Amino acid sequence: MVGIKDVAKHAGVSVGTVSNVINRPDVVSEETRHRVQSVIERLGYVRSESARQLRAGQSRIMALLVLDMGNPFFVDVARGAERTARDAGLRVMMCNSGQSPSEEAEYLALFAEQRVRGVLLTPADATGRNIEAFRRHAIPFVLVDRVAEGATECSVSVDDVLGGALAVRHLVDTGHRSIAYVSGPPGLNQVKDRRQGALQALAEAGLPASALRELPTERLDVAAGRDAGARVLGLADRPTAVFCANDLLALGVLQAMYAAGVSVPEDIAIVGYDDIEFAAAAVVPLTSVRQPAVTMGAMAAELLLEETEGDAAPEEHEHRRVVLQPELVVRRSSLVPR
């Protein structure tokens, strides 16, 4: 590997001069600067970021670990975080836990090893053990799409209880009295909160909790949605509407209905969650609960920057919990009254 000493030797200058060309080019004469830069290009020298971090005492890398980078919702979260980080002169390392607690633990260990500036984390481990293990490294982190339960970290989330209530209230208002909830992995807080909101909406309408039939899935993707759709079709007393914990599940349910010749929304209504771009572009445009994903990512990055760049000592930082509001976006998939 070509090092800074090799560049200095070939350019006939000191190591300090090469460092100035890289970090403070304005203090180097134009002739020397051009000579050093031409040697850098010829030798293919790349600055060691890890060495720079050791000297500076702080990384320029902010890590982002989410449940599923295949979900456009998390792509939008990443976009918001990346914009904020870039404006601050930082870069984002984006990683995917695949909803796996073990993969999450491996990535958190990597972040600690690399001594990243901080971590934006959507937890996959419902037990909280991975987070507790990560705390000992004293690396700041912000929870994304989950409310912090204590006062030891910041968080940015959406009111998922309200979101679940908005979805089911809409279905009840259009005449539905039997609703399936395709919920995803039951251990996820978001899944539980959206179910709580759905039950609240039923209670408000004077309907029993049994009017909501939960169909858990192992994952939150289209394939799991197709499987859940087949299960809905196999129910003896088929519900007239389906509320899904995210849009990918809803799109899978929609595919299952289409394949079985079941009309949406005439035979069964579908409501999703997240309002990803594909929701509006589906063959039957999908009613969905919109989350401000880009805003969520940007605000999470801002909170992390406040903690890592503020004047207060880490133990004096005041952690904040930001809860954003969801919005119901009504489209054709739920528009036929019963």
mmCIF file of N, CA, C and O in Angstrom, residues 64-144:
data_model
loop_
_atom_site.group_PDB
_atom_site.id
_atom_site.type_symbol
_atom_site.label_atom_id
_atom_site.label_comp_id
_atom_site.label_asym_id
_atom_site.label_seq_id
_atom_site.Cartn_x
_atom_site.Cartn_y
_atom_site.Cartn_z
ATOM 1 N N LEU A 64 -25.679 3.928 10.005
ATOM 2 C CA LEU A 64 -27.139 3.776 9.972
ATOM 3 C C LEU A 64 -27.446 2.296 9.820
ATOM 4 O O LEU A 64 -27.020 1.663 8.849
ATOM 5 N N LEU A 65 -28.155 1.721 10.795
ATOM 6 C CA LEU A 65 -28.499 0.304 10.762
ATOM 7 C C LEU A 65 -30.019 0.172 10.822
ATOM 8 O O LEU A 65 -30.640 0.554 11.816
ATOM 9 N N VAL A 66 -30.611 -0.357 9.748
ATOM 10 C CA VAL A 66 -32.074 -0.454 9.654
ATOM 11 C C VAL A 66 -32.500 -1.905 9.479
ATOM 12 O O VAL A 66 -31.682 -2.797 9.259
ATOM 13 N N LEU A 67 -33.804 -2.138 9.542
ATOM 14 C CA LEU A 67 -34.341 -3.495 9.470
ATOM 15 C C LEU A 67 -34.262 -4.097 8.074
ATOM 16 O O LEU A 67 -34.047 -5.299 7.922
ATOM 17 N N ASP A 68 -34.451 -3.276 7.046
ATOM 18 C CA ASP A 68 -34.539 -3.835 5.701
ATOM 19 C C ASP A 68 -34.300 -2.742 4.665
ATOM 20 O O ASP A 68 -35.202 -1.949 4.385
ATOM 21 N N MET A 69 -33.116 -2.726 4.073
ATOM 22 C CA MET A 69 -32.826 -1.728 3.046
ATOM 23 C C MET A 69 -33.571 -2.026 1.750
ATOM 24 O O MET A 69 -33.561 -1.216 0.836
ATOM 25 N N GLY A 70 -34.235 -3.186 1.660
ATOM 26 C CA GLY A 70 -35.088 -3.453 0.512
ATOM 27 C C GLY A 70 -36.438 -2.772 0.612
ATOM 28 O O GLY A 70 -37.197 -2.739 -0.357
ATOM 29 N N ASN A 71 -36.732 -2.213 1.776
ATOM 30 C CA ASN A 71 -37.994 -1.503 1.983
ATOM 31 C C ASN A 71 -37.775 -0.024 1.646
ATOM 32 O O ASN A 71 -36.946 0.641 2.267
ATOM 33 N N PRO A 72 -38.509 0.516 0.667
ATOM 34 C CA PRO A 72 -38.310 1.919 0.291
ATOM 35 C C PRO A 72 -38.484 2.888 1.448
ATOM 36 O O PRO A 72 -37.935 3.999 1.412
ATOM 37 N N PHE A 73 -39.240 2.520 2.487
ATOM 38 C CA PHE A 73 -39.375 3.392 3.657
ATOM 39 C C PHE A 73 -38.008 3.669 4.265
ATOM 40 O O PHE A 73 -37.662 4.816 4.566
ATOM 41 N N PHE A 74 -37.197 2.636 4.434
ATOM 42 C CA PHE A 74 -35.882 2.829 5.038
ATOM 43 C C PHE A 74 -34.907 3.504 4.081
ATOM 44 O O PHE A 74 -33.961 4.166 4.513
ATOM 45 N N VAL A 75 -35.126 3.342 2.781
ATOM 46 C CA VAL A 75 -34.322 4.085 1.806
ATOM 47 C C VAL A 75 -34.557 5.582 1.987
ATOM 48 O O VAL A 75 -33.618 6.389 1.950
ATOM 49 N N ASP A 76 -35.819 5.971 2.212
ATOM 50 C CA ASP A 76 -36.131 7.386 2.442
ATOM 51 C C ASP A 76 -35.550 7.879 3.764
ATOM 52 O O ASP A 76 -35.069 9.012 3.860
ATOM 53 N N VAL A 77 -35.592 7.040 4.797
ATOM 54 C CA VAL A 77 -34.952 7.402 6.070
ATOM 55 C C VAL A 77 -33.469 7.661 5.836
ATOM 56 O O VAL A 77 -32.907 8.658 6.317
ATOM 57 N N ALA A 78 -32.827 6.771 5.082
ATOM 58 C CA ALA A 78 -31.399 6.918 4.797
ATOM 59 C C ALA A 78 -31.121 8.190 4.010
ATOM 60 O O ALA A 78 -30.117 8.879 4.247
ATOM 61 N N ARG A 79 -32.015 8.522 3.078
ATOM 62 C CA ARG A 79 -31.818 9.733 2.284
ATOM 63 C C ARG A 79 -31.821 10.978 3.173
ATOM 64 O O ARG A 79 -30.979 11.869 3.028
ATOM 65 N N GLY A 80 -32.755 11.038 4.111
ATOM 66 C CA GLY A 80 -32.796 12.186 5.017
ATOM 67 C C GLY A 80 -31.570 12.268 5.898
ATOM 68 O O GLY A 80 -30.998 13.353 6.102
ATOM 69 N N ALA A 81 -31.124 11.124 6.427
ATOM 70 C CA ALA A 81 -29.935 11.103 7.282
ATOM 71 C C ALA A 81 -28.692 11.503 6.494
ATOM 72 O O ALA A 81 -27.844 12.251 6.988
ATOM 73 N N GLU A 82 -28.585 11.004 5.273
ATOM 74 C CA GLU A 82 -27.403 11.272 4.466
ATOM 75 C C GLU A 82 -27.279 12.751 4.119
ATOM 76 O O GLU A 82 -26.187 13.320 4.157
ATOM 77 N N ARG A 83 -28.407 13.390 3.817
ATOM 78 C CA ARG A 83 -28.365 14.825 3.490
ATOM 79 C C ARG A 83 -27.866 15.635 4.676
ATOM 80 O O ARG A 83 -27.022 16.530 4.536
ATOM 81 N N THR A 84 -28.388 15.340 5.859
ATOM 82 C CA THR A 84 -27.986 16.074 7.055
ATOM 83 C C THR A 84 -26.517 15.828 7.372
ATOM 84 O O THR A 84 -25.774 16.759 7.709
ATOM 85 N N ALA A 85 -26.086 14.575 7.268
ATOM 86 C CA ALA A 85 -24.687 14.246 7.556
ATOM 87 C C ALA A 85 -23.754 14.928 6.563
ATOM 88 O O ALA A 85 -22.712 15.476 6.950
ATOM 89 N N ARG A 86 -24.109 14.909 5.293
ATOM 90 C CA ARG A 86 -23.261 15.524 4.273
ATOM 91 C C ARG A 86 -23.113 17.011 4.501
ATOM 92 O O ARG A 86 -22.016 17.579 4.350
ATOM 93 N N ASP A 87 -24.202 17.677 4.888
ATOM 94 C CA ASP A 87 -24.132 19.112 5.162
ATOM 95 C C ASP A 87 -23.185 19.421 6.326
ATOM 96 O O ASP A 87 -22.644 20.529 6.415
ATOM 97 N N ALA A 88 -22.988 18.441 7.206
ATOM 98 C CA ALA A 88 -22.092 18.617 8.354
ATOM 99 C C ALA A 88 -20.683 18.119 8.060
ATOM 100 O O ALA A 88 -19.845 18.065 8.966
ATOM 101 N N GLY A 89 -20.422 17.727 6.819
ATOM 102 C CA GLY A 89 -19.099 17.244 6.459
ATOM 103 C C GLY A 89 -18.854 15.795 6.833
ATOM 104 O O GLY A 89 -17.700 15.357 6.878
ATOM 105 N N LEU A 90 -19.926 15.048 7.087
ATOM 106 C CA LEU A 90 -19.800 13.638 7.463
ATOM 107 C C LEU A 90 -20.337 12.734 6.353
ATOM 108 O O LEU A 90 -20.978 13.200 5.422
ATOM 109 N N ARG A 91 -20.064 11.460 6.493
ATOM 110 C CA ARG A 91 -20.591 10.458 5.567
ATOM 111 C C ARG A 91 -21.345 9.396 6.360
ATOM 112 O O ARG A 91 -21.102 9.217 7.548
ATOM 113 N N VAL A 92 -22.255 8.705 5.676
ATOM 114 C CA VAL A 92 -23.083 7.699 6.341
ATOM 115 C C VAL A 92 -22.719 6.307 5.843
ATOM 116 O O VAL A 92 -22.651 6.066 4.640
ATOM 117 N N MET A 93 -22.475 5.397 6.786
ATOM 118 C CA MET A 93 -22.282 3.981 6.481
ATOM 119 C C MET A 93 -23.639 3.303 6.675
ATOM 120 O O MET A 93 -24.135 3.205 7.789
ATOM 121 N N MET A 94 -24.251 2.846 5.586
ATOM 122 C CA MET A 94 -25.595 2.277 5.653
ATOM 123 C C MET A 94 -25.533 0.753 5.715
ATOM 124 O O MET A 94 -24.890 0.127 4.876
ATOM 125 N N CYS A 95 -26.189 0.173 6.700
ATOM 126 C CA CYS A 95 -26.147 -1.276 6.903
ATOM 127 C C CYS A 95 -27.547 -1.820 7.141
ATOM 128 O O CYS A 95 -28.442 -1.100 7.569
ATOM 129 N N ASN A 96 -27.705 -3.121 6.880
ATOM 130 C CA ASN A 96 -29.003 -3.762 6.911
ATOM 131 C C ASN A 96 -28.952 -4.977 7.841
ATOM 132 O O ASN A 96 -28.193 -5.914 7.603
ATOM 133 N N SER A 97 -29.762 -4.973 8.895
ATOM 134 C CA SER A 97 -29.782 -6.110 9.815
ATOM 135 C C SER A 97 -30.626 -7.267 9.291
ATOM 136 O O SER A 97 -30.540 -8.377 9.808
ATOM 137 N N GLY A 98 -31.455 -7.006 8.286
ATOM 138 C CA GLY A 98 -32.322 -8.050 7.769
ATOM 139 C C GLY A 98 -33.302 -8.564 8.810
ATOM 140 O O GLY A 98 -33.712 -9.726 8.760
ATOM 141 N N GLN A 99 -33.667 -7.706 9.768
ATOM 142 C CA GLN A 99 -34.576 -8.057 10.864
ATOM 143 C C GLN A 99 -33.992 -9.168 11.745
ATOM 144 O O GLN A 99 -34.720 -9.839 12.476
ATOM 145 N N SER A 100 -32.668 -9.364 11.681
ATOM 146 C CA SER A 100 -32.010 -10.436 12.426
ATOM 147 C C SER A 100 -31.257 -9.871 13.628
ATOM 148 O O SER A 100 -30.316 -9.086 13.447
ATOM 149 N N PRO A 101 -31.612 -10.245 14.862
ATOM 150 C CA PRO A 101 -30.868 -9.783 16.041
ATOM 151 C C PRO A 101 -29.387 -10.158 15.997
ATOM 152 O O PRO A 101 -28.541 -9.380 16.449
ATOM 153 N N SER A 102 -29.057 -11.323 15.460
ATOM 154 C CA SER A 102 -27.651 -11.722 15.411
ATOM 155 C C SER A 102 -26.856 -10.864 14.437
ATOM 156 O O SER A 102 -25.717 -10.463 14.732
ATOM 157 N N GLU A 103 -27.440 -10.547 13.282
ATOM 158 C CA GLU A 103 -26.753 -9.660 12.337
ATOM 159 C C GLU A 103 -26.640 -8.252 12.910
ATOM 160 O O GLU A 103 -25.638 -7.562 12.704
ATOM 161 N N GLU A 104 -27.659 -7.819 13.615
ATOM 162 C CA GLU A 104 -27.605 -6.519 14.278
ATOM 163 C C GLU A 104 -26.433 -6.471 15.256
ATOM 164 O O GLU A 104 -25.674 -5.490 15.284
ATOM 165 N N ALA A 105 -26.262 -7.521 16.050
ATOM 166 C CA ALA A 105 -25.167 -7.570 17.020
ATOM 167 C C ALA A 105 -23.813 -7.498 16.327
ATOM 168 O O ALA A 105 -22.883 -6.822 16.805
ATOM 169 N N GLU A 106 -23.684 -8.178 15.184
ATOM 170 C CA GLU A 106 -22.422 -8.161 14.440
ATOM 171 C C GLU A 106 -22.106 -6.763 13.923
ATOM 172 O O GLU A 106 -20.961 -6.308 13.982
ATOM 173 N N TYR A 107 -23.128 -6.077 13.412
ATOM 174 C CA TYR A 107 -22.897 -4.720 12.901
ATOM 175 C C TYR A 107 -22.555 -3.758 14.040
ATOM 176 O O TYR A 107 -21.669 -2.898 13.896
ATOM 177 N N LEU A 108 -23.231 -3.873 15.170
ATOM 178 C CA LEU A 108 -22.923 -2.995 16.298
ATOM 179 C C LEU A 108 -21.491 -3.216 16.774
ATOM 180 O O LEU A 108 -20.797 -2.260 17.150
ATOM 181 N N ALA A 109 -21.036 -4.467 16.758
ATOM 182 C CA ALA A 109 -19.644 -4.749 17.117
ATOM 183 C C ALA A 109 -18.687 -4.105 16.111
ATOM 184 O O ALA A 109 -17.629 -3.576 16.488
ATOM 185 N N LEU A 110 -19.056 -4.142 14.828
ATOM 186 C CA LEU A 110 -18.232 -3.506 13.799
ATOM 187 C C LEU A 110 -18.159 -2.003 14.012
ATOM 188 O O LEU A 110 -17.075 -1.397 13.904
ATOM 189 N N PHE A 111 -19.298 -1.386 14.332
ATOM 190 C CA PHE A 111 -19.308 0.057 14.557
ATOM 191 C C PHE A 111 -18.389 0.435 15.732
ATOM 192 O O PHE A 111 -17.689 1.452 15.694
ATOM 193 N N ALA A 112 -18.434 -0.387 16.769
ATOM 194 C CA ALA A 112 -17.565 -0.127 17.926
ATOM 195 C C ALA A 112 -16.098 -0.288 17.543
ATOM 196 O O ALA A 112 -15.240 0.509 17.948
ATOM 197 N N GLU A 113 -15.815 -1.298 16.739
ATOM 198 C CA GLU A 113 -14.442 -1.547 16.293
ATOM 199 C C GLU A 113 -13.924 -0.389 15.453
ATOM 200 O O GLU A 113 -12.760 0.016 15.569
ATOM 201 N N GLN A 114 -14.801 0.167 14.604
ATOM 202 C CA GLN A 114 -14.409 1.272 13.733
ATOM 203 C C GLN A 114 -14.495 2.632 14.427
ATOM 204 O O GLN A 114 -14.092 3.648 13.853
ATOM 205 N N ARG A 115 -15.029 2.646 15.637
ATOM 206 C CA ARG A 115 -15.179 3.891 16.412
ATOM 207 C C ARG A 115 -15.875 4.968 15.597
ATOM 208 O O ARG A 115 -15.383 6.088 15.429
ATOM 209 N N VAL A 116 -17.062 4.632 15.086
ATOM 210 C CA VAL A 116 -17.833 5.598 14.298
ATOM 211 C C VAL A 116 -18.259 6.773 15.167
ATOM 212 O O VAL A 116 -18.251 6.696 16.403
ATOM 213 N N ARG A 117 -18.627 7.876 14.524
ATOM 214 C CA ARG A 117 -19.055 9.080 15.247
ATOM 215 C C ARG A 117 -20.298 8.782 16.095
ATOM 216 O O ARG A 117 -20.434 9.265 17.214
ATOM 217 N N GLY A 118 -21.214 8.004 15.555
ATOM 218 C CA GLY A 118 -22.441 7.666 16.246
ATOM 219 C C GLY A 118 -23.265 6.741 15.368
ATOM 220 O O GLY A 118 -22.901 6.481 14.215
ATOM 221 N N VAL A 119 -24.380 6.254 15.903
ATOM 222 C CA VAL A 119 -25.187 5.270 15.189
ATOM 223 C C VAL A 119 -26.651 5.687 15.195
ATOM 224 O O VAL A 119 -27.182 6.110 16.230
ATOM 225 N N LEU A 120 -27.289 5.572 14.039
ATOM 226 C CA LEU A 120 -28.739 5.706 13.911
ATOM 227 C C LEU A 120 -29.265 4.277 13.785
ATOM 228 O O LEU A 120 -28.886 3.562 12.863
ATOM 229 N N LEU A 121 -30.128 3.869 14.702
ATOM 230 C CA LEU A 121 -30.467 2.450 14.827
ATOM 231 C C LEU A 121 -31.969 2.213 14.876
ATOM 232 O O LEU A 121 -32.671 2.798 15.705
ATOM 233 N N THR A 122 -32.453 1.347 13.980
ATOM 234 C CA THR A 122 -33.795 0.785 14.107
ATOM 235 C C THR A 122 -33.615 -0.628 14.639
ATOM 236 O O THR A 122 -33.173 -1.517 13.912
ATOM 237 N N PRO A 123 -33.923 -0.871 15.910
ATOM 238 C CA PRO A 123 -33.569 -2.153 16.535
ATOM 239 C C PRO A 123 -34.328 -3.339 15.943
ATOM 240 O O PRO A 123 -35.519 -3.268 15.655
ATOM 241 N N ALA A 124 -33.592 -4.444 15.797
ATOM 242 C CA ALA A 124 -34.196 -5.717 15.391
ATOM 243 C C ALA A 124 -34.398 -6.631 16.593
ATOM 244 O O ALA A 124 -35.219 -7.543 16.545
ATOM 245 N N ASP A 125 -33.619 -6.393 17.657
ATOM 246 C CA ASP A 125 -33.667 -7.250 18.839
ATOM 247 C C ASP A 125 -34.686 -6.714 19.833
ATOM 248 O O ASP A 125 -34.463 -5.689 20.485
ATOM 249 N N ALA A 126 -35.805 -7.414 19.950
ATOM 250 C CA ALA A 126 -36.882 -6.943 20.828
ATOM 251 C C ALA A 126 -36.506 -7.014 22.301
ATOM 252 O O ALA A 126 -37.105 -6.323 23.128
ATOM 253 N N THR A 127 -35.494 -7.813 22.652
ATOM 254 C CA THR A 127 -35.112 -7.952 24.068
ATOM 255 C C THR A 127 -34.300 -6.768 24.566
ATOM 256 O O THR A 127 -34.201 -6.549 25.772
ATOM 257 N N GLY A 128 -33.694 -6.018 23.654
ATOM 258 C CA GLY A 128 -32.866 -4.894 24.061
ATOM 259 C C GLY A 128 -31.457 -5.279 24.464
ATOM 260 O O GLY A 128 -30.649 -4.414 24.831
ATOM 261 N N ARG A 129 -31.100 -6.565 24.370
ATOM 262 C CA ARG A 129 -29.768 -6.999 24.804
ATOM 263 C C ARG A 129 -28.656 -6.419 23.932
ATOM 264 O O ARG A 129 -27.579 -6.074 24.429
ATOM 265 N N ASN A 130 -28.906 -6.328 22.632
ATOM 266 C CA ASN A 130 -27.870 -5.774 21.755
ATOM 267 C C ASN A 130 -27.560 -4.327 22.102
ATOM 268 O O ASN A 130 -26.397 -3.908 22.108
ATOM 269 N N ILE A 131 -28.596 -3.547 22.385
ATOM 270 C CA ILE A 131 -28.390 -2.149 22.751
ATOM 271 C C ILE A 131 -27.631 -2.049 24.066
ATOM 272 O O ILE A 131 -26.707 -1.242 24.212
ATOM 273 N N GLU A 132 -28.002 -2.870 25.035
ATOM 274 C CA GLU A 132 -27.312 -2.826 26.326
ATOM 275 C C GLU A 132 -25.842 -3.165 26.169
ATOM 276 O O GLU A 132 -24.983 -2.555 26.807
ATOM 277 N N ALA A 133 -25.533 -4.139 25.327
ATOM 278 C CA ALA A 133 -24.134 -4.498 25.095
ATOM 279 C C ALA A 133 -23.384 -3.376 24.393
ATOM 280 O O ALA A 133 -22.192 -3.133 24.662
ATOM 281 N N PHE A 134 -24.070 -2.657 23.509
ATOM 282 C CA PHE A 134 -23.419 -1.585 22.760
ATOM 283 C C PHE A 134 -23.132 -0.364 23.638
ATOM 284 O O PHE A 134 -22.188 0.379 23.376
ATOM 285 N N ARG A 135 -23.916 -0.164 24.674
ATOM 286 C CA ARG A 135 -23.739 1.013 25.527
ATOM 287 C C ARG A 135 -22.339 1.101 26.126
ATOM 288 O O ARG A 135 -21.828 2.202 26.352
ATOM 289 N N ARG A 136 -21.724 -0.032 26.406
ATOM 290 C CA ARG A 136 -20.438 -0.002 27.113
ATOM 291 C C ARG A 136 -19.331 0.635 26.283
ATOM 292 O O ARG A 136 -18.278 0.999 26.816
ATOM 293 N N HIS A 137 -19.583 0.788 24.973
ATOM 294 C CA HIS A 137 -18.567 1.401 24.117
ATOM 295 C C HIS A 137 -18.628 2.929 24.142
ATOM 296 O O HIS A 137 -17.756 3.589 23.558
ATOM 297 N N ALA A 138 -19.651 3.480 24.796
ATOM 298 C CA ALA A 138 -19.806 4.939 24.941
ATOM 299 C C ALA A 138 -19.867 5.648 23.585
ATOM 300 O O ALA A 138 -19.381 6.776 23.439
ATOM 301 N N ILE A 139 -20.448 5.000 22.597
ATOM 302 C CA ILE A 139 -20.673 5.622 21.290
ATOM 303 C C ILE A 139 -22.124 6.093 21.248
ATOM 304 O O ILE A 139 -23.034 5.288 21.453
ATOM 305 N N PRO A 140 -22.377 7.368 20.997
ATOM 306 C CA PRO A 140 -23.758 7.868 20.980
ATOM 307 C C PRO A 140 -24.592 7.176 19.908
ATOM 308 O O PRO A 140 -24.078 6.821 18.843
ATOM 309 N N PHE A 141 -25.866 6.975 20.193
ATOM 310 C CA PHE A 141 -26.762 6.429 19.184
ATOM 311 C C PHE A 141 -28.150 7.034 19.356
ATOM 312 O O PHE A 141 -28.523 7.491 20.436
ATOM 313 N N VAL A 142 -28.891 7.053 18.250
ATOM 314 C CA VAL A 142 -30.257 7.568 18.223
ATOM 315 C C VAL A 142 -31.150 6.469 17.666
ATOM 316 O O VAL A 142 -30.839 5.871 16.631
ATOM 317 N N LEU A 143 -32.243 6.194 18.351
ATOM 318 C CA LEU A 143 -33.202 5.210 17.856
ATOM 319 C C LEU A 143 -34.073 5.845 16.776
ATOM 320 O O LEU A 143 -34.542 6.973 16.935
ATOM 321 N N VAL A 144 -34.291 5.113 15.702
ATOM 322 C CA VAL A 144 -35.073 5.601 14.564
ATOM 323 C C VAL A 144 -36.274 4.674 14.368
ATOM 324 O O VAL A 144 -36.131 3.450 14.352
#
